[in-house]
XYZ file of C-alpha atoms in Angstrom:
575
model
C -42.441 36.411 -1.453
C -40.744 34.070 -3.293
C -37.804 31.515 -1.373
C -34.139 31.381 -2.822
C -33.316 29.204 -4.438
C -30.269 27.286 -3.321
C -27.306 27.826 -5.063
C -27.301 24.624 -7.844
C -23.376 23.000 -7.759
C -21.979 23.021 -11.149
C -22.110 19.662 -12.514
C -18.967 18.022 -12.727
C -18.510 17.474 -16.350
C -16.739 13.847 -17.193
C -13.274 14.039 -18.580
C -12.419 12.270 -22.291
C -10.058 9.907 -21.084
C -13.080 8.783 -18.377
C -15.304 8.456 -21.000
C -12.843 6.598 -23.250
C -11.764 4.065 -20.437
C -15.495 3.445 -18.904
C -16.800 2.567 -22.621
C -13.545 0.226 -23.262
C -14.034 -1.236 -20.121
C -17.936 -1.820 -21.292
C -17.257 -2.858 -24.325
C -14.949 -5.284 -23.195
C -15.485 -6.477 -20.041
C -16.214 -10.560 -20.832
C -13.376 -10.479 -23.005
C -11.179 -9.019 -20.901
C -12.165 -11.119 -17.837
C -11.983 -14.320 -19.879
C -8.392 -13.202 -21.287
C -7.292 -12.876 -17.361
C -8.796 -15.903 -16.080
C -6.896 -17.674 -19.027
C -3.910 -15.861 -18.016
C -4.255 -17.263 -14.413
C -5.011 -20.391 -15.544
C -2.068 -21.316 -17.902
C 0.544 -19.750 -15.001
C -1.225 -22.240 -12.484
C -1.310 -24.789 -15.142
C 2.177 -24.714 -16.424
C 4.510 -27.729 -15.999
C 2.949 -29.235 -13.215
C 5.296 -32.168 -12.492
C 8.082 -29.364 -11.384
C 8.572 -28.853 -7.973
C 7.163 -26.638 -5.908
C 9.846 -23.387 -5.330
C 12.495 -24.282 -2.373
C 11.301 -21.278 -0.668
C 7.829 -20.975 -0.963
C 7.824 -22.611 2.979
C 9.681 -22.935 5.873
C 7.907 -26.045 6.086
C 7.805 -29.125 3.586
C 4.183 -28.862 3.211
C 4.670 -28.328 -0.486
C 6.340 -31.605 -0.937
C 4.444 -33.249 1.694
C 1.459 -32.300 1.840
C -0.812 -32.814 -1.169
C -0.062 -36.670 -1.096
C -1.468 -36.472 2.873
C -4.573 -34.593 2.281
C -5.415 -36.765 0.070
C -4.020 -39.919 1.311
C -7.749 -40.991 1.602
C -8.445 -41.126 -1.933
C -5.158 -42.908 -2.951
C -6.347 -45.521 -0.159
C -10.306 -45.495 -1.830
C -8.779 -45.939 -5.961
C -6.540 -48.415 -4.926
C -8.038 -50.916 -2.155
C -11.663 -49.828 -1.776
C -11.847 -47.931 1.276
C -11.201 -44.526 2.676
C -9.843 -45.890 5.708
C -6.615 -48.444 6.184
C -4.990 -47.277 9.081
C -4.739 -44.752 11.174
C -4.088 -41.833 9.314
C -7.934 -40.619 7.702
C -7.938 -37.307 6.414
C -10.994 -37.566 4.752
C -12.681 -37.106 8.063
C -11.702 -33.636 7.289
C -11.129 -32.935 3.863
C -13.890 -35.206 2.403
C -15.385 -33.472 -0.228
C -11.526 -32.786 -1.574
C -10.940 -36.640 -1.180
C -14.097 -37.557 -2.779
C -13.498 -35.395 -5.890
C -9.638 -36.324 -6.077
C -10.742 -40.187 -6.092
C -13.325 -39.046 -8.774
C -10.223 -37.678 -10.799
C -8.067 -40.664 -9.528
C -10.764 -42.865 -11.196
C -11.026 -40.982 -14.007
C -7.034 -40.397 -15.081
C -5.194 -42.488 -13.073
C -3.037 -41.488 -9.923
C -0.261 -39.577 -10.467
C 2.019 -36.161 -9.622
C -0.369 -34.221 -12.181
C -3.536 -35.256 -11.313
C -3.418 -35.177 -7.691
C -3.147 -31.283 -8.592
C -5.857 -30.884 -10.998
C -8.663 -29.981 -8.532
C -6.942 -27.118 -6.941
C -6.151 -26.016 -10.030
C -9.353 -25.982 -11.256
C -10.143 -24.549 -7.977
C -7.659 -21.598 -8.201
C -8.637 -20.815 -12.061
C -12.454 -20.860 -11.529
C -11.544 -18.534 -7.863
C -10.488 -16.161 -10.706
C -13.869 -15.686 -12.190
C -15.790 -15.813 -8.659
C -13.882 -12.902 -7.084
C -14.775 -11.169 -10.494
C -18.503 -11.538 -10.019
C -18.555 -11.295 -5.798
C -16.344 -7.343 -6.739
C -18.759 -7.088 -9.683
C -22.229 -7.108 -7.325
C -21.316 -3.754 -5.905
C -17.818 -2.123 -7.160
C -17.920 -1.400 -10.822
C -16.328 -3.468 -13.789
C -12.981 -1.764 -13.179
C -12.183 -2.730 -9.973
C -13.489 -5.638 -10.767
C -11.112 -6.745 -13.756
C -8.333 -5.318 -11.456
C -9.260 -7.749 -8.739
C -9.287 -10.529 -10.969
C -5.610 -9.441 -12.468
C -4.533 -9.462 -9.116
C -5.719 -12.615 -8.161
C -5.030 -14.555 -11.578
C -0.913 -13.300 -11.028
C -0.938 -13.277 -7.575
C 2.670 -15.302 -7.067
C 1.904 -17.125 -3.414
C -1.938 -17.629 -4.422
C -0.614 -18.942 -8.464
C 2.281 -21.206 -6.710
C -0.168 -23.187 -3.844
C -2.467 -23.575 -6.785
C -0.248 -25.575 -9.052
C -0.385 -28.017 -5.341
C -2.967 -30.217 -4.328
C -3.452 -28.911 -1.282
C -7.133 -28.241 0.238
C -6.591 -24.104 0.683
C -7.352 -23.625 -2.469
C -10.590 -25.444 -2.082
C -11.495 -23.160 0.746
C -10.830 -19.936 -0.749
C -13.052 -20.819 -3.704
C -15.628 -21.684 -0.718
C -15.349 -18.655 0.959
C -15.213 -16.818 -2.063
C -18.723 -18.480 -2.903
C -20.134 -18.064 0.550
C -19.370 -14.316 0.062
C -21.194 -14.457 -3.662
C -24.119 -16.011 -2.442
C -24.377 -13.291 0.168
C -24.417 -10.417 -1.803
C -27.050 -12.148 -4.354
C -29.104 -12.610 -1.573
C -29.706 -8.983 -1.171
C -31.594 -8.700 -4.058
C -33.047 -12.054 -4.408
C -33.254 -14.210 -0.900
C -33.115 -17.632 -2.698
C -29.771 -17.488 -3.272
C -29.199 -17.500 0.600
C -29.553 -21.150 0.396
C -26.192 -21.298 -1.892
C -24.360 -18.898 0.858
C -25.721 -21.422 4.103
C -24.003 -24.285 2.158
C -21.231 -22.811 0.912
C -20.596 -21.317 4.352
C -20.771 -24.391 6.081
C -19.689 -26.694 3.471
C -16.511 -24.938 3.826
C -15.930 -25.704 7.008
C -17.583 -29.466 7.192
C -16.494 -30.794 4.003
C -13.464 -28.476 2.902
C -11.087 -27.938 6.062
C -12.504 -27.235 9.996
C -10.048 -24.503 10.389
C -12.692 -21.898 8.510
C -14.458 -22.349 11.634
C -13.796 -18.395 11.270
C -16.915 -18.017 9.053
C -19.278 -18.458 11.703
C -18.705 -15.102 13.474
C -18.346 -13.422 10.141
C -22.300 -14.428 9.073
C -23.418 -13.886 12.976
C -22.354 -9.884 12.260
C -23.501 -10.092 8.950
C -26.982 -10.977 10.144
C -27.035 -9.145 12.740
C -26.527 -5.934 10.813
C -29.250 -7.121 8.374
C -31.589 -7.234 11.156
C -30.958 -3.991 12.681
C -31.016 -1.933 9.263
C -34.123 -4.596 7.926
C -37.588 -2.878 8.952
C -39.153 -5.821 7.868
C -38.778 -8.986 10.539
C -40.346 -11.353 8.922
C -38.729 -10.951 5.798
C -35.385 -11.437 8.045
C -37.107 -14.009 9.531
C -37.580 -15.805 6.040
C -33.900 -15.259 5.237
C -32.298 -16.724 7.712
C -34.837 -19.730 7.452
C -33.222 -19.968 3.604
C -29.790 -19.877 4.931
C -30.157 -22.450 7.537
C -31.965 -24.205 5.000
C -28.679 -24.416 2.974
C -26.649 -25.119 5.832
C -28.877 -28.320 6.419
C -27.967 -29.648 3.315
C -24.089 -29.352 4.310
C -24.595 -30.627 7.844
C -26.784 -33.862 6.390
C -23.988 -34.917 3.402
C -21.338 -34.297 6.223
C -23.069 -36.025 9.197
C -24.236 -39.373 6.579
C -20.570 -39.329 5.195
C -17.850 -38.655 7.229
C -19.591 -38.487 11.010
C -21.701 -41.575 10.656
C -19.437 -43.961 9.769
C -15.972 -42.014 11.298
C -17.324 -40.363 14.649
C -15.185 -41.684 16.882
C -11.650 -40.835 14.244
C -13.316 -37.509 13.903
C -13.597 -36.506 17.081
C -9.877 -38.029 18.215
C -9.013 -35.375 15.068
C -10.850 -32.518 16.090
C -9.335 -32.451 20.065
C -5.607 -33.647 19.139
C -5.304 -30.813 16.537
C -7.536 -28.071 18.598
C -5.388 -29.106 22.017
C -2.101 -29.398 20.424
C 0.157 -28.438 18.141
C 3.709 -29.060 16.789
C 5.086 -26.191 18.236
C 2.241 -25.150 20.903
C 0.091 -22.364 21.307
C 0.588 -19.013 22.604
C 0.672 -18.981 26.814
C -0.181 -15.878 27.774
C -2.194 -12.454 25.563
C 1.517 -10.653 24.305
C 2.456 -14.027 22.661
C -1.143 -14.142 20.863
C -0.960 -11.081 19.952
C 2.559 -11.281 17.935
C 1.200 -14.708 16.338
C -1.767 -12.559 15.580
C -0.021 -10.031 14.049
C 2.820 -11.561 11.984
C 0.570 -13.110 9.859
C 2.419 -13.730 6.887
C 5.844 -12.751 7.995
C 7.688 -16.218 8.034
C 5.688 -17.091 4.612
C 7.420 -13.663 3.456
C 3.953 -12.111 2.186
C 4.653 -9.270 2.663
C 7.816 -8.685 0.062
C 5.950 -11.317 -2.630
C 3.016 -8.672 -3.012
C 4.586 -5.356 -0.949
C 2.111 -3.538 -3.280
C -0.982 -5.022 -2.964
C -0.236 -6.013 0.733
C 0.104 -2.588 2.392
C -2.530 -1.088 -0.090
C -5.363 -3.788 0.411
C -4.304 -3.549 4.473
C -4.319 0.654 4.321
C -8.013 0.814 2.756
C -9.725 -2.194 3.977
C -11.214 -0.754 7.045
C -12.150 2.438 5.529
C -13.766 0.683 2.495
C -15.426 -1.838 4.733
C -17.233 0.779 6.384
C -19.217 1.743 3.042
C -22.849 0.028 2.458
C -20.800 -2.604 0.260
C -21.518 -6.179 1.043
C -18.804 -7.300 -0.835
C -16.194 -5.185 1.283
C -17.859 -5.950 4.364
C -17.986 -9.568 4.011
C -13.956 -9.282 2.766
C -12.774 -7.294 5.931
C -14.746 -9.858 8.411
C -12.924 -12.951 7.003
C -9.840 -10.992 6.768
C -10.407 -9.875 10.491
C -11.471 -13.224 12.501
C -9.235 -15.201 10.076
C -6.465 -13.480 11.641
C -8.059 -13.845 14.860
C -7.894 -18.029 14.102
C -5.085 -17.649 12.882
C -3.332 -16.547 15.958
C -4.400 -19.055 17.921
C -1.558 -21.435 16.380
C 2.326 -21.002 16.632
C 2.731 -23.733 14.201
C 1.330 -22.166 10.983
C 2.459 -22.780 7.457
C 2.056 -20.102 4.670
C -1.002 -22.548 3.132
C -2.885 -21.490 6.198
C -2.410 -17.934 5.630
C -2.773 -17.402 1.948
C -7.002 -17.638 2.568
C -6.992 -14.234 3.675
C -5.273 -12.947 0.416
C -8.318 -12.026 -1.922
C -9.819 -10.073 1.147
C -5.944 -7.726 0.083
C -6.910 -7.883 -3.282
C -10.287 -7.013 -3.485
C -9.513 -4.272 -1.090
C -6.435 -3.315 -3.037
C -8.408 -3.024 -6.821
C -11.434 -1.429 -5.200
C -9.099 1.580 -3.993
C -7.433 1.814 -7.148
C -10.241 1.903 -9.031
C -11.585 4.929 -6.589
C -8.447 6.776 -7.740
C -8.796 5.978 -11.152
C -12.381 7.402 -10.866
C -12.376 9.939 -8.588
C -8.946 10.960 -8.050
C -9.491 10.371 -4.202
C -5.790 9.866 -2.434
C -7.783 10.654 1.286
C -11.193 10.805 1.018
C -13.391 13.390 2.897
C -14.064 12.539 6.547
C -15.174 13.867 9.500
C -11.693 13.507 11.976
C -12.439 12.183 15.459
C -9.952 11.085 17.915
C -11.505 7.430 18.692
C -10.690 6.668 14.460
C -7.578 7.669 15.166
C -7.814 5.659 18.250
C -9.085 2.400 16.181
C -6.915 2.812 12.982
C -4.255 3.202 15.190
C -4.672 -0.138 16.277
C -5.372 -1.642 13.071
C -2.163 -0.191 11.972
C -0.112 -1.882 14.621
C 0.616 -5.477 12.806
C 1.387 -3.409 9.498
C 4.045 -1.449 11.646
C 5.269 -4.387 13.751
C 5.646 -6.457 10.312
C 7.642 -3.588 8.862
C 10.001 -3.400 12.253
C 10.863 -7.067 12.079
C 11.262 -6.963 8.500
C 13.825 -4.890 8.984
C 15.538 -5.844 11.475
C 15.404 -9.463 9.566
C 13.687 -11.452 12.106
C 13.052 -14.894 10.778
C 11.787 -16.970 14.128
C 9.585 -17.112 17.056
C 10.757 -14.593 19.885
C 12.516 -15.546 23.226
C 9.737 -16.317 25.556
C 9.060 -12.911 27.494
C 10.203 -10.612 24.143
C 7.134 -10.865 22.515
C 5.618 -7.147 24.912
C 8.825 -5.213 24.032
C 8.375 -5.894 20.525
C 5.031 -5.191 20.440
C 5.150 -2.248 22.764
C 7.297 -0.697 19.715
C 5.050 -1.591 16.956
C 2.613 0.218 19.101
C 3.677 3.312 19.216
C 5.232 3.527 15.636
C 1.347 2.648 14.536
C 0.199 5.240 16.653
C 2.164 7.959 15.840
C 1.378 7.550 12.567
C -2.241 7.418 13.128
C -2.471 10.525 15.104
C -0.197 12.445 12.322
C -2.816 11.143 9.991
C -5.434 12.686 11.998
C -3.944 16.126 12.404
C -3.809 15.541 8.728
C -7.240 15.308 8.525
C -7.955 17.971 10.412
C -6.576 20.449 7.999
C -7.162 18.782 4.934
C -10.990 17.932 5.708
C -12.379 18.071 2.026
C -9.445 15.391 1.894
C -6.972 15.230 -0.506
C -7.599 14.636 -4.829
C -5.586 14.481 -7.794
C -8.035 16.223 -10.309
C -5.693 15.431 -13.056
C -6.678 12.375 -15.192
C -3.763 11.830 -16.563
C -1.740 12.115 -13.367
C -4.357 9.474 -11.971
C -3.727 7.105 -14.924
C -0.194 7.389 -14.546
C -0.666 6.283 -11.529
C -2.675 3.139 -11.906
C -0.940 2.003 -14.769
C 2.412 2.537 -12.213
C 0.881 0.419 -9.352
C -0.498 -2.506 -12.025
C 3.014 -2.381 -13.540
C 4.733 -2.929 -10.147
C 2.617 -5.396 -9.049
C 2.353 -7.608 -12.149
C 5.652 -7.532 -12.350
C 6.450 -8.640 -8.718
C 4.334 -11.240 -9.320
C 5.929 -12.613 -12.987
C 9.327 -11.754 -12.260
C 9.003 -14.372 -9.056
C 6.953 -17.016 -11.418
C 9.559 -16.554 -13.923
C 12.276 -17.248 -11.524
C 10.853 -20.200 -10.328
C 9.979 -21.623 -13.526
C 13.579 -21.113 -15.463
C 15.166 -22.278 -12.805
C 12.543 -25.804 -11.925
C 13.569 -28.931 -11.159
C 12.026 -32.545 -10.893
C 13.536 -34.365 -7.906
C 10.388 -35.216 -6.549
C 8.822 -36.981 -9.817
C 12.555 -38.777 -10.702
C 12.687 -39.828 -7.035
C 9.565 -41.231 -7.052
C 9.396 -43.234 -10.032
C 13.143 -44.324 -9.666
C 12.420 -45.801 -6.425
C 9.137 -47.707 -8.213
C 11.410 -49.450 -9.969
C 14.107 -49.972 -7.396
C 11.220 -51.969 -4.881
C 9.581 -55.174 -5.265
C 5.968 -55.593 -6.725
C 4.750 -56.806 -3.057
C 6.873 -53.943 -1.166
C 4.354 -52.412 1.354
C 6.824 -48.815 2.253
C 6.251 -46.417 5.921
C 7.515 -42.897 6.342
C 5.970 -39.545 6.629
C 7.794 -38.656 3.126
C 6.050 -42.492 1.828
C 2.881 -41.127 0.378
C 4.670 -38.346 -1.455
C 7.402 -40.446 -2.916
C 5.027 -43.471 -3.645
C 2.296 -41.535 -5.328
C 2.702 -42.653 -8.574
C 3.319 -46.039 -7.472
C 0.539 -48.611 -7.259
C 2.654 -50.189 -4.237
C 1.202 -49.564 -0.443
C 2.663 -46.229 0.937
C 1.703 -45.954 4.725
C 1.926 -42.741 6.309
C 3.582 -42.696 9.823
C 3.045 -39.588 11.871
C 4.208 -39.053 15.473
C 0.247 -40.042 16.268
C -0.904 -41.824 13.272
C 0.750 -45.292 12.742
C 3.780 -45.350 14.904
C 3.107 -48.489 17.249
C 4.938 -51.141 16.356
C 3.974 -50.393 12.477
C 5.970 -53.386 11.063
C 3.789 -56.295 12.562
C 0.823 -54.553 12.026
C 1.103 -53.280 8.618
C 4.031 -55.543 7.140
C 6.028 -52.959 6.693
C 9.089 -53.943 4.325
C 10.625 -51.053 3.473
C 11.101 -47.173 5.324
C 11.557 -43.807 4.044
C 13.743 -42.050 7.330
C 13.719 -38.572 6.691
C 15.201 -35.804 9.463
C 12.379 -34.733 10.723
C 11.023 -35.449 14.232
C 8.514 -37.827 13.324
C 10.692 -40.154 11.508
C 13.749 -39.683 14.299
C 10.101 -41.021 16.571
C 10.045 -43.759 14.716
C 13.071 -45.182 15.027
C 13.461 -45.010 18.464
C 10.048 -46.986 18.625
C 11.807 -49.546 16.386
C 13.235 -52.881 18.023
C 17.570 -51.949 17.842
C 18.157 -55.202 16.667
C 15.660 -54.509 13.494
C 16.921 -50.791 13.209
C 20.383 -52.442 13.218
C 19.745 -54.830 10.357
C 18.293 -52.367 8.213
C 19.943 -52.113 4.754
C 20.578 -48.713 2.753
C 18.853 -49.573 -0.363
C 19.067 -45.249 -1.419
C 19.116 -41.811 -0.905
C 17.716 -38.671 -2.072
C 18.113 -35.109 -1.132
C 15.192 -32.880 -0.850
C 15.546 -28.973 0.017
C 18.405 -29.857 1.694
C 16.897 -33.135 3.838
C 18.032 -36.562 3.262
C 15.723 -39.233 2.972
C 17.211 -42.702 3.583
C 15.319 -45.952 1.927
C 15.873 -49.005 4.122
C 15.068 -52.541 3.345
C 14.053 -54.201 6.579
C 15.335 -57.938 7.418
């Protein structure tokens, strides 16, 4: 007796437009790619002596900063070593003070060139994020990650700085490249070990973050890898790697700078400008307002809630690429946390793990038409989207209610105890959602689904020029006129102290010493022959002149003054 045969599915037959836009994309894809990393490239190239936007920070770090991380390399061009005084940040930035002094060597030191490795950085980023989507996603979402990332406004705008993040996004970017290409061929594990820890030895310690991401990554290779000692043979590759990173770190910086290393490592893990979080509700809202005073949320709204929405459920996939972008995304915010002082440079490393996320689900749509894809509901997803939902909800309820600073001590559980149950709610209607819309829900329509993207790409492109174009029509130059205007107001053999010294004297060949509240501040003048200050209002400056002899701080002539984002910085001439 012959069986049944099982009832064949009718084969879904590929719409024109599909076919039309998958053979473009084909056809096309190099040019394309090049044509957006060119794109990202000229916006983060463009005019690079302007000033950084007046509200890119709460902070001054875009003033300040780039002339401090690589305050090093200034000190290696000009007198021969890496190390003058106190203040050493190439004990942890080295490999971004070795290849600035390369540059410094090269073209001279100036406003432009301090800025050309994090551009170069932030352009070739571009084309990694490409290839890391590219392993596993499809071209499309892959040019549409790209896009995002080459017009991504906060990600464009820290580029044009010479600041280390960028550095360490291309790292991390690379560690997660080298990951996925080890799947298929294991040598190229030795790339991801020193990429991995190269980014957190030679680039900046705070990726420290990476560690637990490739512990889970592992550990989910060996539990799904039959064969041990083929997992044996791939970690060996990727400690192999890491080797390499540990040995150029360990001959370079810890050698010769162990004991300034360490004094680096405990000040800035015990203490912080504005503390740490006492107790778990104050963790938790530093945790979960990442981005809010940096105002992330409103400079990509589109790509921000999308990437968040879908992360988790992409993550969850067999994609390596999504995998590896939610765990940075998810114990960077853990780090994160840990710190009530955080600028928006420490926060913008978690961006392309939005992005990727963000193009990835568009590029679903696009495809399949899939608004909520087809899943089994179960109360414990609800359970654990609810709580991934909670900082998107809390975010959204101080957004709105226009909070702009740290809570009253005590606050921080009423706050959060709202967010909590706004995120839950909404995860629990999504699961009764679910539960009658199990085959999910899908636009069959191609054209609707075009529409669609072309909306969301529109919108976001636009967020992101329209800010870039504000910025740029409206740019100024204090920073450059300042600096070389005071060049030529100070003697040849003027040696100048200040926290704001290094940025204004960066063009200058004259000694700029950086005083910090714990770098340089003891009795600086005898030590260093200090002749002139830079006094700006912030509390390391007030510091300093209260650890000033009166009689010297009352001699002190007022040579100038400039006005930065609404700060005055006084130049004195000491007696």
């Amino acid at each position: 007796m012959k069986k049944k045969s099982k009832k064949q599915k009718p084969q879904k037959q590929p719409n024109p437009i599909e076919i039309r836009a998958e053979l473009f994309v084909k056809r096309f894809f190099w040019l394309l790619l090049i044509v957006i990393v060119i794109l990202g490239f000229g916006l983060r190239a463009a005019d690079l002596r302007a000033d950084p936007p007046p509200d890119l920070s709460w902070s001054f770090a875009p003033y300040t900063d780039e002339s401090l991380n690589t305050y090093s390399a200034r000190n290696f061009v000009l007198y021969g070593s890496w190390k003058m005084d106190e203040f050493l940040p190439f004990v942890i930035y080295p490999l971004v003070n070795m290849l600035v002094a390369l540059v410094f060597k090269l073209f001279g030191i100036g406003f432009v060139q301090v800025k050309l490795l994090s551009l170069l950085a932030g352009a070739l980023g571009i084309f990694i994020i490409a290839l890391l989507v590219k392993e596993e996603t499809g071209k499309t979402a892959t040019l549409l990650s790209a896009l995002m990332l080459a017009t991504c406004y906060p990600l464009v705008m820290y580029s044009r700085l010479g600041l280390v993040e960028t550095v360490q996004i291309l790292f991390l970017l690379l560690t997660g490249l080298f990951w996925v290409k080890g799947q298929k061929k294991k040598i190229h594990l030795i790339l991801c070990g020193f990429f991995a820890f190269g980014t957190v030895l030679l680039v900046k310690l705070s990726a420290v973050f990476i560690a637990p991401v490739m512990l889970i990554l592992f550990a989910i290779d060996f539990f799904q890898n039959k064969d041990k000692r083929n997992f044996l043979s791939r970690i060996l590759l990727f400690l192999g790697g890491a080797t390499i990173a540990v040995g150029i770190w360990f001959f370079l910086v810890f050698l010769p700078y162990k004991n300034e290393y360490l004094q680096y490592v405990l000040r800035h893990s015990s203490e912080s400008p504005a503390g740490h979080p006492k107790n778990l509700p104050a963790y938790l809202f530093n945790t979960f307002t990442f981005g809010l005073r940096s105002k992330l949320l409103p400079r990509m709204v589109w790509i921000a809630i999308l990437g968040f929405l879908a992360l988790p459920w992409l993550a969850k996939k067999q994609n390596l690429a999504l995998r590896y972008s939610f765990l940075v995304f998810l114990f960077g915010l853990f780090m994160l946390g840990y710190m009530n002082y955080r600028p928006p440079r420490y926060e913008i490393i978690l961006l392309p793990s939005l992005i990727i996320a963000a193009a990835v689900s568009i590029a679903k749509n696009l495809r399949t038409g899939m608004i909520i894809p087809p899943v089994n509901p179960a109360l414990w997803k609800a359970v654990l989207y609810g709580f991934w939902l909670w900082p998107l909800f809390l975010q959204v309820l101080l957004y709105a209610s226009n909070f702009q600073n740290y809570p009253r001590q005590g606050s921080e559980t009423g706050i959060l105890t709202l967010g909590f149950v706004i995120a839950f709610g909404f995860a629990f209607a999504g699961y009764g959602l679910l539960r009658l819309k199990k085959d999910g829900i899908i636009l069959k329509s191609p054209w609707i689904r075009t529409v669609i993207v072309i909306i969301f790409l529109i919108l976001t492109v636009r967020l992101d020029l329209g800010q870039f174009y504000n910025w740029f029509s409206n740019r100024t130059y204090n920073l450059i006129n300042y600096s070389r205007e005071l060049d030529r107001l100070l003697p040849e053999n003027a040696v100048v102290g200040g926290s704001w010294a290094p940025p204004l004297m960066i063009e200058s060949r004259k000694r700029a010493l950086c005083i910090t509240d714990w770098a340089n501040i003891n009795d600086p003048i005898n030590r260093f022959g200090i002749t002139h200050l830079i006094i700006g209002e912030n509390e390391a400056d007030q510091l300093l002149l209260k650890t000033l002899d009166p009689q010297i701080v009352e001699n002190m002539t007022l040579l100038r003054q400039f006005q930065i984002r609404g700060q005055i910085l006084r130049i004195y001439a000491l007696p």
